Amino acid sequence: MTGPDPDPDPHVTDAPVAATDPFAPSTSAVRVFAALGLLLLVVAYGAFFIIVMNQAYSGDGASGPLVGLAQGAMGLSAVVGLLALALPGDGMSYAARRGAVWLQYALAFAGPVLAAVDFA
């Protein structure tokens, strides 16, 4: 015969972050941030285009060496943003959705920054 189960640690909870943090945005608010990130991506593509055209027409006539990587980062930002926006609540946890939105914004900002790198 075994004894009773030990008491669980009172400091560990299985509740989602949104339920334990009163200042955490709701899932629908995180989806709104994902939609705003897609709008920000349009602005990032505009900045990317301006930077690449400026590098092409000034200096040695070539854009920076990281233009392909910048385009890949912004494309991945769009994919991550659409996943955070469109997946149902059961398909993605709150923490994963929030992390995806952070990643979306980071990749959108990284695109123009990588395009601006010019070693010449």
Short mmCIF file of N, CA, C and O in Angstrom, two decimals:
data_model
loop_
_atom_site.label_atom_id
_atom_site.label_comp_id
_atom_site.label_asym_id
_atom_site.label_seq_id
_atom_site.Cartn_x
_atom_site.Cartn_y
_atom_site.Cartn_z
N MET A 1 0.83 -1.16 0.00
CA MET A 1 0.00 0.00 0.00
C MET A 1 0.89 1.23 0.00
O MET A 1 1.87 1.29 0.72
N THR A 2 0.51 2.17 -0.80
CA THR A 2 1.31 3.38 -0.87
C THR A 2 0.62 4.49 -0.10
O THR A 2 -0.59 4.49 0.10
N GLY A 3 1.42 5.47 0.30
CA GLY A 3 0.89 6.60 1.05
C GLY A 3 0.24 7.62 0.12
O GLY A 3 0.21 7.44 -1.10
N PRO A 4 -0.26 8.65 0.68
CA PRO A 4 -0.89 9.69 -0.15
C PRO A 4 0.16 10.39 -1.00
O PRO A 4 1.34 10.43 -0.68
N ASP A 5 -0.31 10.93 -2.10
CA ASP A 5 0.59 11.67 -2.98
C ASP A 5 1.12 12.90 -2.26
O ASP A 5 0.39 13.54 -1.50
N PRO A 6 2.39 13.23 -2.51
CA PRO A 6 2.92 14.44 -1.87
C PRO A 6 2.20 15.68 -2.42
O PRO A 6 1.72 15.70 -3.55
N ASP A 7 2.14 16.69 -1.59
CA ASP A 7 1.48 17.93 -2.01
C ASP A 7 2.28 18.57 -3.14
O ASP A 7 3.50 18.65 -3.07
N PRO A 8 1.59 19.04 -4.17
CA PRO A 8 2.32 19.70 -5.25
C PRO A 8 2.85 21.05 -4.78
O PRO A 8 2.38 21.63 -3.82
N ASP A 9 3.86 21.50 -5.49
CA ASP A 9 4.46 22.79 -5.17
C ASP A 9 3.43 23.89 -5.39
O ASP A 9 2.89 24.02 -6.49
N PRO A 10 3.13 24.72 -4.41
CA PRO A 10 2.10 25.74 -4.59
C PRO A 10 2.54 26.86 -5.53
O PRO A 10 1.71 27.63 -5.99
N HIS A 11 3.82 26.95 -5.81
CA HIS A 11 4.32 28.02 -6.68
C HIS A 11 4.27 27.65 -8.16
O HIS A 11 4.44 28.50 -9.01
N VAL A 12 4.04 26.38 -8.47
CA VAL A 12 3.98 25.93 -9.84
C VAL A 12 2.52 25.79 -10.24
O VAL A 12 1.75 25.10 -9.58
N THR A 13 2.16 26.45 -11.32
CA THR A 13 0.79 26.35 -11.81
C THR A 13 0.81 25.94 -13.27
O THR A 13 1.77 26.18 -13.99
N ASP A 14 -0.25 25.32 -13.70
CA ASP A 14 -0.40 24.93 -15.10
C ASP A 14 -1.26 25.93 -15.86
O ASP A 14 -1.62 25.70 -17.00
N ALA A 15 -1.63 27.04 -15.21
CA ALA A 15 -2.48 28.02 -15.85
C ALA A 15 -1.70 28.77 -16.92
O ALA A 15 -0.50 28.97 -16.80
N PRO A 16 -2.37 29.18 -17.99
CA PRO A 16 -1.66 29.96 -19.02
C PRO A 16 -1.22 31.30 -18.48
O PRO A 16 -1.71 31.79 -17.48
N VAL A 17 -0.28 31.90 -19.19
CA VAL A 17 0.29 33.17 -18.76
C VAL A 17 -0.78 34.24 -18.67
O VAL A 17 -0.78 35.06 -17.76
N ALA A 18 -1.72 34.25 -19.62
CA ALA A 18 -2.75 35.28 -19.63
C ALA A 18 -3.63 35.19 -18.38
O ALA A 18 -4.15 36.20 -17.91
N ALA A 19 -3.80 33.99 -17.82
CA ALA A 19 -4.63 33.85 -16.64
C ALA A 19 -3.88 34.25 -15.37
O ALA A 19 -4.51 34.67 -14.40
N THR A 20 -2.56 34.12 -15.37
CA THR A 20 -1.81 34.43 -14.17
C THR A 20 -1.31 35.86 -14.14
O THR A 20 -1.06 36.41 -13.09
N ASP A 21 -1.14 36.48 -15.29
CA ASP A 21 -0.66 37.85 -15.38
C ASP A 21 -1.82 38.77 -15.72
O ASP A 21 -2.38 38.70 -16.81
N PRO A 22 -2.21 39.64 -14.80
CA PRO A 22 -3.37 40.49 -15.09
C PRO A 22 -3.11 41.53 -16.17
O PRO A 22 -4.04 42.10 -16.71
N PHE A 23 -1.85 41.80 -16.49
CA PHE A 23 -1.52 42.80 -17.49
C PHE A 23 -1.21 42.19 -18.85
O PHE A 23 -0.89 42.91 -19.79
N ALA A 24 -1.28 40.88 -18.98
CA ALA A 24 -1.01 40.21 -20.26
C ALA A 24 -2.19 40.44 -21.20
O ALA A 24 -3.34 40.40 -20.78
N PRO A 25 -1.91 40.71 -22.47
CA PRO A 25 -3.01 40.91 -23.42
C PRO A 25 -3.75 39.60 -23.68
O PRO A 25 -3.18 38.52 -23.56
N SER A 26 -5.00 39.70 -24.05
CA SER A 26 -5.78 38.51 -24.36
C SER A 26 -5.33 37.92 -25.70
O SER A 26 -4.55 38.53 -26.43
N THR A 27 -5.84 36.75 -26.02
CA THR A 27 -5.48 36.11 -27.28
C THR A 27 -5.93 36.94 -28.47
O THR A 27 -5.22 37.07 -29.46
N SER A 28 -7.10 37.55 -28.37
CA SER A 28 -7.57 38.38 -29.48
C SER A 28 -6.71 39.63 -29.63
O SER A 28 -6.48 40.10 -30.75
N ALA A 29 -6.19 40.17 -28.53
CA ALA A 29 -5.29 41.32 -28.62
C ALA A 29 -3.97 40.92 -29.27
O ALA A 29 -3.40 41.69 -30.05
N VAL A 30 -3.49 39.73 -28.98
CA VAL A 30 -2.26 39.26 -29.62
C VAL A 30 -2.48 39.07 -31.11
O VAL A 30 -1.61 39.38 -31.93
N ARG A 31 -3.68 38.63 -31.49
CA ARG A 31 -4.00 38.50 -32.92
C ARG A 31 -4.04 39.88 -33.58
O ARG A 31 -3.65 40.02 -34.74
N VAL A 32 -4.52 40.88 -32.89
CA VAL A 32 -4.52 42.25 -33.43
C VAL A 32 -3.09 42.72 -33.64
O VAL A 32 -2.77 43.34 -34.66
N PHE A 33 -2.21 42.42 -32.69
CA PHE A 33 -0.80 42.78 -32.85
C PHE A 33 -0.18 42.05 -34.04
O PHE A 33 0.68 42.60 -34.74
N ALA A 34 -0.60 40.82 -34.29
CA ALA A 34 -0.11 40.09 -35.47
C ALA A 34 -0.58 40.76 -36.75
O ALA A 34 0.18 40.87 -37.72
N ALA A 35 -1.83 41.23 -36.77
CA ALA A 35 -2.34 41.93 -37.96
C ALA A 35 -1.62 43.25 -38.15
O ALA A 35 -1.28 43.62 -39.28
N LEU A 36 -1.35 43.96 -37.06
CA LEU A 36 -0.59 45.20 -37.17
C LEU A 36 0.84 44.94 -37.64
O LEU A 36 1.43 45.77 -38.34
N GLY A 37 1.38 43.81 -37.26
CA GLY A 37 2.72 43.43 -37.73
C GLY A 37 2.75 43.20 -39.23
O GLY A 37 3.75 43.49 -39.89
N LEU A 38 1.66 42.70 -39.79
CA LEU A 38 1.60 42.54 -41.24
C LEU A 38 1.55 43.90 -41.93
O LEU A 38 2.13 44.08 -43.00
N LEU A 39 0.86 44.87 -41.33
CA LEU A 39 0.88 46.23 -41.88
C LEU A 39 2.27 46.86 -41.74
O LEU A 39 2.73 47.57 -42.64
N LEU A 40 2.93 46.58 -40.63
CA LEU A 40 4.29 47.07 -40.45
C LEU A 40 5.23 46.47 -41.49
O LEU A 40 6.18 47.12 -41.93
N LEU A 41 4.94 45.26 -41.90
CA LEU A 41 5.77 44.59 -42.90
C LEU A 41 5.71 45.33 -44.24
O LEU A 41 6.71 45.38 -44.96
N VAL A 42 4.57 45.92 -44.56
CA VAL A 42 4.47 46.71 -45.79
C VAL A 42 5.40 47.92 -45.70
O VAL A 42 6.11 48.25 -46.66
N VAL A 43 5.44 48.56 -44.54
CA VAL A 43 6.35 49.69 -44.34
C VAL A 43 7.80 49.23 -44.40
O VAL A 43 8.66 49.91 -44.97
N ALA A 44 8.08 48.05 -43.84
CA ALA A 44 9.44 47.52 -43.87
C ALA A 44 9.88 47.22 -45.30
O ALA A 44 11.04 47.47 -45.67
N TYR A 45 8.96 46.69 -46.13
CA TYR A 45 9.30 46.46 -47.53
C TYR A 45 9.57 47.77 -48.25
O TYR A 45 10.44 47.85 -49.12
N GLY A 46 8.82 48.83 -47.92
CA GLY A 46 9.09 50.14 -48.51
C GLY A 46 10.46 50.66 -48.14
O GLY A 46 11.20 51.16 -48.99
N ALA A 47 10.82 50.53 -46.86
CA ALA A 47 12.15 50.95 -46.41
C ALA A 47 13.24 50.10 -47.08
O ALA A 47 14.29 50.62 -47.48
N PHE A 48 12.98 48.82 -47.20
CA PHE A 48 13.91 47.92 -47.87
C PHE A 48 14.14 48.36 -49.31
O PHE A 48 15.28 48.43 -49.78
N PHE A 49 13.08 48.67 -50.02
CA PHE A 49 13.17 49.10 -51.41
C PHE A 49 13.97 50.39 -51.54
O PHE A 49 14.83 50.52 -52.41
N ILE A 50 13.70 51.35 -50.65
CA ILE A 50 14.43 52.62 -50.69
C ILE A 50 15.91 52.41 -50.42
O ILE A 50 16.77 52.98 -51.10
N ILE A 51 16.23 51.57 -49.44
CA ILE A 51 17.63 51.32 -49.09
C ILE A 51 18.36 50.64 -50.25
O ILE A 51 19.47 51.03 -50.63
N VAL A 52 17.74 49.63 -50.84
CA VAL A 52 18.38 48.89 -51.93
C VAL A 52 18.56 49.79 -53.15
O VAL A 52 19.63 49.77 -53.80
N MET A 53 17.56 50.60 -53.47
CA MET A 53 17.70 51.49 -54.63
C MET A 53 18.76 52.57 -54.38
O MET A 53 19.51 52.92 -55.29
N ASN A 54 18.84 53.07 -53.17
CA ASN A 54 19.87 54.05 -52.84
C ASN A 54 21.26 53.45 -52.97
O ASN A 54 22.18 54.09 -53.48
N GLN A 55 21.43 52.22 -52.51
CA GLN A 55 22.73 51.57 -52.64
C GLN A 55 23.07 51.25 -54.09
O GLN A 55 24.23 51.30 -54.50
N ALA A 56 22.05 50.94 -54.88
CA ALA A 56 22.31 50.59 -56.28
C ALA A 56 22.70 51.80 -57.11
O ALA A 56 23.51 51.68 -58.03
N TYR A 57 22.12 52.94 -56.80
CA TYR A 57 22.40 54.13 -57.60
C TYR A 57 23.55 54.98 -57.07
O TYR A 57 23.98 55.90 -57.72
N SER A 58 24.02 54.70 -55.89
CA SER A 58 25.16 55.45 -55.36
C SER A 58 26.31 54.48 -55.11
O SER A 58 26.11 53.29 -54.93
N GLY A 59 27.49 55.01 -55.06
CA GLY A 59 28.66 54.17 -54.77
C GLY A 59 29.05 53.31 -55.95
O GLY A 59 29.17 53.78 -57.08
N ASP A 60 29.21 52.01 -55.71
CA ASP A 60 29.72 51.11 -56.74
C ASP A 60 28.61 50.53 -57.62
O ASP A 60 28.88 49.72 -58.49
N GLY A 61 27.38 50.90 -57.40
CA GLY A 61 26.28 50.44 -58.25
C GLY A 61 25.71 49.10 -57.86
O GLY A 61 24.92 48.53 -58.61
N ALA A 62 26.08 48.57 -56.70
CA ALA A 62 25.54 47.29 -56.24
C ALA A 62 24.96 47.47 -54.84
O ALA A 62 25.42 48.29 -54.06
N SER A 63 23.94 46.71 -54.55
CA SER A 63 23.38 46.77 -53.21
C SER A 63 24.24 45.96 -52.25
O SER A 63 25.18 45.29 -52.66
N GLY A 64 23.90 46.01 -50.98
CA GLY A 64 24.69 45.33 -49.96
C GLY A 64 24.67 43.82 -50.12
O GLY A 64 23.85 43.25 -50.84
N PRO A 65 25.58 43.13 -49.43
CA PRO A 65 25.70 41.68 -49.61
C PRO A 65 24.61 40.88 -48.90
O PRO A 65 24.48 39.69 -49.14
N LEU A 66 23.83 41.50 -48.04
CA LEU A 66 22.85 40.77 -47.26
C LEU A 66 21.42 41.00 -47.73
O LEU A 66 20.47 40.79 -46.98
N VAL A 67 21.25 41.41 -48.99
CA VAL A 67 19.91 41.71 -49.50
C VAL A 67 19.06 40.44 -49.56
O VAL A 67 17.88 40.46 -49.20
N GLY A 68 19.62 39.35 -49.99
CA GLY A 68 18.87 38.09 -50.05
C GLY A 68 18.44 37.63 -48.67
O GLY A 68 17.31 37.15 -48.48
N LEU A 69 19.32 37.78 -47.69
CA LEU A 69 18.97 37.41 -46.32
C LEU A 69 17.87 38.33 -45.78
O LEU A 69 16.99 37.88 -45.06
N ALA A 70 17.92 39.60 -46.14
CA ALA A 70 16.90 40.55 -45.70
C ALA A 70 15.54 40.19 -46.28
O ALA A 70 14.52 40.23 -45.58
N GLN A 71 15.51 39.82 -47.56
CA GLN A 71 14.25 39.40 -48.17
C GLN A 71 13.72 38.13 -47.52
O GLN A 71 12.52 37.99 -47.31
N GLY A 72 14.59 37.22 -47.21
CA GLY A 72 14.17 35.99 -46.53
C GLY A 72 13.60 36.26 -45.15
O GLY A 72 12.62 35.64 -44.75
N ALA A 73 14.22 37.19 -44.42
CA ALA A 73 13.73 37.53 -43.09
C ALA A 73 12.33 38.15 -43.16
O ALA A 73 11.45 37.81 -42.37
N MET A 74 12.12 39.03 -44.13
CA MET A 74 10.80 39.65 -44.24
C MET A 74 9.75 38.67 -44.75
O MET A 74 8.59 38.72 -44.34
N GLY A 75 10.14 37.75 -45.60
CA GLY A 75 9.21 36.71 -46.03
C GLY A 75 8.82 35.79 -44.89
O GLY A 75 7.65 35.41 -44.74
N LEU A 76 9.79 35.43 -44.08
CA LEU A 76 9.52 34.59 -42.92
C LEU A 76 8.66 35.34 -41.90
O LEU A 76 7.81 34.74 -41.23
N SER A 77 8.85 36.66 -41.82
CA SER A 77 8.01 37.46 -40.94
C SER A 77 6.55 37.38 -41.36
O SER A 77 5.66 37.29 -40.52
N ALA A 78 6.30 37.41 -42.66
CA ALA A 78 4.93 37.31 -43.15
C ALA A 78 4.32 35.95 -42.81
O ALA A 78 3.16 35.86 -42.37
N VAL A 79 5.09 34.89 -42.97
CA VAL A 79 4.58 33.54 -42.68
C VAL A 79 4.27 33.39 -41.19
O VAL A 79 3.20 32.90 -40.80
N VAL A 80 5.18 33.84 -40.35
CA VAL A 80 4.98 33.73 -38.90
C VAL A 80 3.79 34.57 -38.46
O VAL A 80 2.98 34.15 -37.63
N GLY A 81 3.66 35.77 -39.04
CA GLY A 81 2.53 36.62 -38.69
C GLY A 81 1.20 36.02 -39.10
O GLY A 81 0.22 36.10 -38.36
N LEU A 82 1.15 35.42 -40.28
CA LEU A 82 -0.09 34.78 -40.71
C LEU A 82 -0.44 33.58 -39.85
O LEU A 82 -1.61 33.33 -39.56
N LEU A 83 0.57 32.83 -39.42
CA LEU A 83 0.31 31.71 -38.53
C LEU A 83 -0.23 32.19 -37.18
O LEU A 83 -1.18 31.61 -36.65
N ALA A 84 0.36 33.25 -36.64
CA ALA A 84 -0.10 33.77 -35.36
C ALA A 84 -1.49 34.36 -35.47
O ALA A 84 -2.27 34.33 -34.51
N LEU A 85 -1.83 34.88 -36.62
CA LEU A 85 -3.13 35.49 -36.82
C LEU A 85 -4.21 34.47 -37.11
O LEU A 85 -5.32 34.55 -36.58
N ALA A 86 -3.92 33.48 -37.94
CA ALA A 86 -4.96 32.63 -38.49
C ALA A 86 -5.18 31.31 -37.75
O ALA A 86 -6.27 30.74 -37.86
N LEU A 87 -4.19 30.80 -37.04
CA LEU A 87 -4.40 29.51 -36.38
C LEU A 87 -5.42 29.65 -35.27
O LEU A 87 -5.44 30.64 -34.53
N PRO A 88 -6.29 28.66 -35.11
CA PRO A 88 -7.29 28.74 -34.05
C PRO A 88 -6.65 28.65 -32.67
O PRO A 88 -5.48 28.27 -32.52
N GLY A 89 -7.42 29.00 -31.66
CA GLY A 89 -6.92 29.01 -30.30
C GLY A 89 -6.43 27.66 -29.81
O GLY A 89 -5.51 27.57 -29.01
N ASP A 90 -7.06 26.58 -30.30
CA ASP A 90 -6.63 25.24 -29.90
C ASP A 90 -5.39 24.78 -30.66
O ASP A 90 -4.69 23.88 -30.21
N GLY A 91 -5.09 25.41 -31.78
CA GLY A 91 -3.96 25.00 -32.60
C GLY A 91 -2.64 25.57 -32.15
O GLY A 91 -1.59 25.08 -32.55
N MET A 92 -2.68 26.60 -31.32
CA MET A 92 -1.44 27.26 -30.88
C MET A 92 -1.65 27.75 -29.45
O MET A 92 -2.67 28.39 -29.16
N SER A 93 -0.70 27.49 -28.59
CA SER A 93 -0.83 27.95 -27.21
C SER A 93 -0.65 29.47 -27.14
O SER A 93 -0.15 30.09 -28.07
N TYR A 94 -1.06 30.03 -26.03
CA TYR A 94 -0.95 31.48 -25.86
C TYR A 94 0.51 31.93 -25.90
O TYR A 94 0.85 32.91 -26.55
N ALA A 95 1.37 31.20 -25.22
CA ALA A 95 2.79 31.57 -25.17
C ALA A 95 3.43 31.45 -26.56
O ALA A 95 4.24 32.29 -26.94
N ALA A 96 3.06 30.43 -27.31
CA ALA A 96 3.61 30.28 -28.67
C ALA A 96 3.11 31.39 -29.58
O ALA A 96 3.87 31.92 -30.40
N ARG A 97 1.84 31.78 -29.44
CA ARG A 97 1.30 32.86 -30.27
C ARG A 97 2.00 34.18 -29.94
O ARG A 97 2.36 34.96 -30.81
N ARG A 98 2.20 34.43 -28.66
CA ARG A 98 2.87 35.66 -28.24
C ARG A 98 4.33 35.66 -28.72
O ARG A 98 4.83 36.67 -29.21
N GLY A 99 5.00 34.54 -28.62
CA GLY A 99 6.37 34.44 -29.12
C GLY A 99 6.44 34.60 -30.63
O GLY A 99 7.39 35.19 -31.16
N ALA A 100 5.44 34.08 -31.34
CA ALA A 100 5.41 34.23 -32.79
C ALA A 100 5.25 35.69 -33.20
O ALA A 100 5.86 36.14 -34.17
N VAL A 101 4.45 36.44 -32.45
CA VAL A 101 4.29 37.85 -32.77
C VAL A 101 5.59 38.61 -32.50
O VAL A 101 5.99 39.48 -33.28
N TRP A 102 6.28 38.28 -31.41
CA TRP A 102 7.59 38.90 -31.15
C TRP A 102 8.56 38.58 -32.28
O TRP A 102 9.30 39.46 -32.75
N LEU A 103 8.57 37.33 -32.73
CA LEU A 103 9.45 36.93 -33.83
C LEU A 103 9.07 37.64 -35.12
O LEU A 103 9.94 38.06 -35.89
N GLN A 104 7.77 37.80 -35.35
CA GLN A 104 7.30 38.51 -36.54
C GLN A 104 7.84 39.93 -36.58
O GLN A 104 8.35 40.39 -37.61
N TYR A 105 7.73 40.65 -35.47
CA TYR A 105 8.22 42.03 -35.43
C TYR A 105 9.74 42.08 -35.57
O TYR A 105 10.27 42.96 -36.25
N ALA A 106 10.44 41.16 -34.93
CA ALA A 106 11.90 41.15 -35.01
C ALA A 106 12.37 40.90 -36.44
O ALA A 106 13.30 41.56 -36.94
N LEU A 107 11.73 39.98 -37.13
CA LEU A 107 12.12 39.70 -38.52
C LEU A 107 11.75 40.85 -39.45
O LEU A 107 12.48 41.14 -40.40
N ALA A 108 10.63 41.52 -39.18
CA ALA A 108 10.24 42.66 -40.01
C ALA A 108 11.24 43.81 -39.86
O ALA A 108 11.59 44.47 -40.83
N PHE A 109 11.71 44.05 -38.64
CA PHE A 109 12.71 45.11 -38.43
C PHE A 109 14.09 44.69 -38.94
O PHE A 109 14.88 45.54 -39.36
N ALA A 110 14.38 43.40 -38.92
CA ALA A 110 15.69 42.93 -39.37
C ALA A 110 15.87 43.07 -40.87
O ALA A 110 17.00 43.24 -41.33
N GLY A 111 14.79 43.03 -41.63
CA GLY A 111 14.90 43.13 -43.09
C GLY A 111 15.58 44.41 -43.55
O GLY A 111 16.62 44.35 -44.22
N PRO A 112 15.05 45.58 -43.23
CA PRO A 112 15.73 46.82 -43.66
C PRO A 112 17.11 46.99 -43.04
O PRO A 112 18.02 47.55 -43.67
N VAL A 113 17.28 46.52 -41.81
CA VAL A 113 18.59 46.66 -41.17
C VAL A 113 19.63 45.81 -41.91
O VAL A 113 20.75 46.28 -42.16
N LEU A 114 19.29 44.60 -42.27
CA LEU A 114 20.22 43.76 -43.01
C LEU A 114 20.48 44.31 -44.40
O LEU A 114 21.60 44.22 -44.91
N ALA A 115 19.46 44.90 -45.01
CA ALA A 115 19.66 45.47 -46.35
C ALA A 115 20.57 46.69 -46.29
O ALA A 115 21.25 47.00 -47.26
N ALA A 116 20.57 47.39 -45.17
CA ALA A 116 21.39 48.60 -45.05
C ALA A 116 22.87 48.29 -44.84
O ALA A 116 23.70 49.17 -45.01
N VAL A 117 23.19 47.05 -44.51
CA VAL A 117 24.59 46.69 -44.29
C VAL A 117 25.31 46.72 -45.64
O VAL A 117 24.91 46.04 -46.59
N ASP A 118 26.34 47.52 -45.71
CA ASP A 118 27.13 47.64 -46.93
C ASP A 118 28.60 47.71 -46.51
O ASP A 118 29.01 48.65 -45.86
N PHE A 119 29.36 46.71 -46.89
CA PHE A 119 30.75 46.63 -46.45
C PHE A 119 31.69 47.45 -47.32
O PHE A 119 32.87 47.55 -47.05
N ALA A 120 31.19 48.06 -48.38
CA ALA A 120 32.07 48.81 -49.29
C ALA A 120 32.32 50.22 -48.81
O ALA A 120 31.71 50.81 -48.05
#
